[in-house]
Coordinates of C-alpha atoms in Angstrom, one line a residue:
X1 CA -40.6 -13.9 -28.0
X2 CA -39.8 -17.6 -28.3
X3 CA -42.2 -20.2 -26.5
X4 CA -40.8 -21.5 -23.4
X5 CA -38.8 -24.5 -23.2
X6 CA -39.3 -27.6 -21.6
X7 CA -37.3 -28.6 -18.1
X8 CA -35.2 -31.3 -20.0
X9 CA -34.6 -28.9 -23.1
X10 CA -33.2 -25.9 -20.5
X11 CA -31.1 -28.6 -18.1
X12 CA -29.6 -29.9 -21.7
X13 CA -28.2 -26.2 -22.7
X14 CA -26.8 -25.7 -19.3
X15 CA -25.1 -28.8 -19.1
X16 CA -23.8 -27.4 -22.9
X17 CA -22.8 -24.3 -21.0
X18 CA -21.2 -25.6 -18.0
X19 CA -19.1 -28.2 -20.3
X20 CA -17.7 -25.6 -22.5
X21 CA -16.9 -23.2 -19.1
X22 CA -16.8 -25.2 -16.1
X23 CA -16.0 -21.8 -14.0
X24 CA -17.9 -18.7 -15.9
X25 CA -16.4 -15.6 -14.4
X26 CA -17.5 -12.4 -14.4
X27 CA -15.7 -9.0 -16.3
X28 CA -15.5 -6.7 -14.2
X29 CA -12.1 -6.2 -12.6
X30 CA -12.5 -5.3 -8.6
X31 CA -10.0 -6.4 -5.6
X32 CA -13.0 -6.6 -2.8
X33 CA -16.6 -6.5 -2.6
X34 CA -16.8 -3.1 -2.5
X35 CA -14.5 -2.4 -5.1
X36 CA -17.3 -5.2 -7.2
X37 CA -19.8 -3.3 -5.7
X38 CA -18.5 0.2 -7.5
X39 CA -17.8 -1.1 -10.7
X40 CA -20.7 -2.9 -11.3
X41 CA -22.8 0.1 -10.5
X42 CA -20.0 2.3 -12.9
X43 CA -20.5 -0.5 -15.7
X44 CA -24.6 0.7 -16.2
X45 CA -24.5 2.0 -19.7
X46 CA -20.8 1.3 -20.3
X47 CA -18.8 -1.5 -21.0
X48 CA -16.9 -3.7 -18.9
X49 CA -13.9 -2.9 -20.7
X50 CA -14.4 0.6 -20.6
X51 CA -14.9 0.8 -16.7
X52 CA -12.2 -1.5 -16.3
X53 CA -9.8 0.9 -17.8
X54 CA -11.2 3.9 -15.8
X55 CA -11.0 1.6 -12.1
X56 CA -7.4 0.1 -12.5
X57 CA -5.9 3.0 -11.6
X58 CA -8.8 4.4 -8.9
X59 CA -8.9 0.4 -7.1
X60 CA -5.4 1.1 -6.2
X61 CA -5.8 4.3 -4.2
X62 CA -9.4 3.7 -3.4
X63 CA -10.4 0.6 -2.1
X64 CA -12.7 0.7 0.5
X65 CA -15.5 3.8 1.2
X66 CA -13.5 5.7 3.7
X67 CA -9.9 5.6 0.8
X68 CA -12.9 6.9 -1.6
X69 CA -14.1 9.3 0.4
X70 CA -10.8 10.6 1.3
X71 CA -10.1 10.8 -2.3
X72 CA -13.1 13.3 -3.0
X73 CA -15.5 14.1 -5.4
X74 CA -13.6 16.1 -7.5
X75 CA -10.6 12.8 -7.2
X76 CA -13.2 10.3 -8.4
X77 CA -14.3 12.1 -11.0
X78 CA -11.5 12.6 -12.8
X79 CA -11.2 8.8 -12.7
X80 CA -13.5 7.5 -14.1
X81 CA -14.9 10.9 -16.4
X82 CA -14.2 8.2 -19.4
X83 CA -17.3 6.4 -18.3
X84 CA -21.0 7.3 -19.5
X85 CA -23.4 9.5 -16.9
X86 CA -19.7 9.6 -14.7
X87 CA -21.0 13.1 -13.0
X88 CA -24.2 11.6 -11.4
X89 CA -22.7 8.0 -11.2
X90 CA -19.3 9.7 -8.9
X91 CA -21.9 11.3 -6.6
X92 CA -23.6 8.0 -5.9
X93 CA -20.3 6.1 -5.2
X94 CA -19.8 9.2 -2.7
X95 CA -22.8 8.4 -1.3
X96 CA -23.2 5.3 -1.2
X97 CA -19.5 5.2 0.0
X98 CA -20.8 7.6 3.1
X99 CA -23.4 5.4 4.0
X100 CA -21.6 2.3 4.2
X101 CA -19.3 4.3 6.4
X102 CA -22.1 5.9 8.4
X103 CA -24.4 2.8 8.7
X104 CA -22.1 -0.4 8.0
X105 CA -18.8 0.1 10.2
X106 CA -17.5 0.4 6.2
X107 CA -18.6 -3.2 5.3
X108 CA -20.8 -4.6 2.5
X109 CA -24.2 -6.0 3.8
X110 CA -25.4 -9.3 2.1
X111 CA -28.6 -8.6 2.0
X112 CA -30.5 -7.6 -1.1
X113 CA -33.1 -5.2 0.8
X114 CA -29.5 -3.4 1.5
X115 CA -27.8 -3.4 -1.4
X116 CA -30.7 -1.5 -3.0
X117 CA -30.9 0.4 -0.5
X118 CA -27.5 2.4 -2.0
X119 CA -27.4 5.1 -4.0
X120 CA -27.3 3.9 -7.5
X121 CA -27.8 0.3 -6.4
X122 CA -30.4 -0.9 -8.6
X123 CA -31.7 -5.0 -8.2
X124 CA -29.3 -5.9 -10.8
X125 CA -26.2 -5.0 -9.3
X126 CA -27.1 -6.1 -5.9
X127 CA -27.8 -9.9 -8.1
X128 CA -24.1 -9.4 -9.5
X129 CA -22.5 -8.8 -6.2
X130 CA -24.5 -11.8 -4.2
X131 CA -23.9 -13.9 -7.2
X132 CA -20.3 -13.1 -7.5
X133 CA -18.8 -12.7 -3.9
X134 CA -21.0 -14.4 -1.9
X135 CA -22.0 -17.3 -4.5
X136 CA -25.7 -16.6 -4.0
X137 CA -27.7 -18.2 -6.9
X138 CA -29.4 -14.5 -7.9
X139 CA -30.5 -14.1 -11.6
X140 CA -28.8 -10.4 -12.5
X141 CA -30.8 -9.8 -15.9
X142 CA -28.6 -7.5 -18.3
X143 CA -29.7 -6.5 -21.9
X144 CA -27.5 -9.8 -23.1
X145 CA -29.8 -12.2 -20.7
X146 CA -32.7 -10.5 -21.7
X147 CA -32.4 -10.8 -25.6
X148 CA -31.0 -14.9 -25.1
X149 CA -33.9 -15.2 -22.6
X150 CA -36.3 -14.2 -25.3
X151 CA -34.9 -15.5 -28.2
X152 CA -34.0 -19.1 -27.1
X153 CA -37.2 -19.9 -24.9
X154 CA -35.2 -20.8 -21.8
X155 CA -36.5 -17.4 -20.2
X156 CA -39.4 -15.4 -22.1
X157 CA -40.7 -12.3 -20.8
X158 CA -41.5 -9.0 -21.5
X159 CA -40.1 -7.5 -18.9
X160 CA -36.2 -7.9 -16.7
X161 CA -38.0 -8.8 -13.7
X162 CA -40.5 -11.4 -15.3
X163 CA -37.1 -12.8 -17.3
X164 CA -35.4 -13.0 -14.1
X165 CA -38.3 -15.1 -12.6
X166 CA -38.2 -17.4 -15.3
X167 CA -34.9 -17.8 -14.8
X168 CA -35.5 -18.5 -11.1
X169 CA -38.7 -20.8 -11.7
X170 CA -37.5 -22.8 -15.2
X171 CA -33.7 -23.2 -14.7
X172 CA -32.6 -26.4 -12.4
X173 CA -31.9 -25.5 -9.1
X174 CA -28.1 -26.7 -9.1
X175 CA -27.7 -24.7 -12.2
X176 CA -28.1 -21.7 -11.0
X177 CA -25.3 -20.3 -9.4
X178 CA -23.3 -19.9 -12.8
X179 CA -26.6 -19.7 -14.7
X180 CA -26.5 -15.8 -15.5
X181 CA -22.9 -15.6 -16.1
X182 CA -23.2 -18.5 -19.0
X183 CA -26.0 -16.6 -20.4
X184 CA -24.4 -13.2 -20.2
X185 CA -21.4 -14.6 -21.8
X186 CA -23.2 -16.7 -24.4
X187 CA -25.4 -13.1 -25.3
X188 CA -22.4 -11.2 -25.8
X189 CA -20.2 -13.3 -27.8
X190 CA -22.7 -15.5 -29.8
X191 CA -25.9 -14.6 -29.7
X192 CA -25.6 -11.2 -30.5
X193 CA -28.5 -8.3 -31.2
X194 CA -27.4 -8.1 -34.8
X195 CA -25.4 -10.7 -36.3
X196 CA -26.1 -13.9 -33.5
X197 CA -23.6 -16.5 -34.5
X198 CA -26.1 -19.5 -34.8
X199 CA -24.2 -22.3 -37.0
X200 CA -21.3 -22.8 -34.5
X201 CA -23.9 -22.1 -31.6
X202 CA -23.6 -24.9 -29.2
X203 CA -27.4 -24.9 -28.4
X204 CA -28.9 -24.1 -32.0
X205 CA -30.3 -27.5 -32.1
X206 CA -32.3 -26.6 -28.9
X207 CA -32.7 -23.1 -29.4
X208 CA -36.2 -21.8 -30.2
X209 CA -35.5 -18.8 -31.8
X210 CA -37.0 -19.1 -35.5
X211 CA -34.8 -16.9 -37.5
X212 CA -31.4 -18.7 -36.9
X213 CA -29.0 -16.8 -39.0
X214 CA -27.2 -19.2 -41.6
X215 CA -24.4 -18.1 -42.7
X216 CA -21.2 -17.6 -39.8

């Protein structure tokens, strides 16, 4: 674990970030917030990619809970059976599907407390969806946030909630909105678990991590 950086340091990569992608966007396919809603909680242990494949056809016929319930178990499975854990993650779109159904006149709530509240809803994916549709400034910590967290010093922790609060507490306020889509994107293209891509990294000269790989 890197030692944290200093407020100027961390303001200094983001303005790196937000010069290089003015407008980060996330890579998940969806057509609504609920369809966002499904396919971030399809994409835990999977790929983007790979859900995206599996939901292009299923957004099309199923695009809000009451299509997807109409479409069945059985329907939805066969969807998306490409996808890891796509037995126990179908029942929990059913579910959560009924619920919003049962408790939300079929509508999304905004409210974290809620989100989580759905079957296979965890905090993560209820950060992705009031980051993404509703442009609230949550901090969804994936394993790419955690490791660039870590590694650079702009978010140590040991844990995803204390890497999310550091986040929250050391990244300037009007950076935040875009702040975990730049470091999603920058985990999974440059910094990397294996093989990070330090010598054309745009922040290596502010980067704490100490075993900056040399060669590119």
């Amino acid at each position: 674990m890197a030692k944290q950086l200093d407020y100027h340091t961390i303001r200094e990569i983001f303005t790196r970030f937000q010069a290089a992608d003015p407008e980060p966007k996330g890579e998940l396919d969806h057509v609504n917030v609920y369809t966002l809603v499904v396919a971030v909680a399809l994409s835990a242990q999977a790929t983007d990619a790979g859900v995206n494949k599996a939901t292009k056809a299923l957004f099309q016929i199923a695009d809000t809970p009451q299509k997807m319930l109409d479409l069945g178990l059985e329907g939805l499975t066969e969807h998306i059976k490409t996808i890891g854990l796509f037995r126990q993650k179908a029942k929990n779109v059913m579910k959560l599907s009924q619920i919003l159904v049962d408790e939300y006149g079929g509508e999304v709530p905004n409210s974290r407390a809620a989100l989580i509240g759905l079957p296979g809803v965890g905090r993560k994916t209820a950060n992705v969806v009031l980051n993404m549709w509703w442009s609230f400034p949550a901090q969804a910590v994936d394993t790419h946030i955690f490791r660039l967290g870590n590694r650079s010093g702009i978010a140590p922790g040991k844990t995803v909630d204390a890497v999310e609060r550091a986040i929250e507490d050391n990244v300037p306020a009007d950076q935040q909105l875009h702040a975990h889509h730049w470091m999603i994107l920058h985990g999974r293209y440059h910094c990397k678990a294996r093989k990070p891509q330090c010598p054309t990294c745009i922040i290596k000269d502010l980067c704490a991590f100490e075993h900056k790989t040399t060669l590119s």
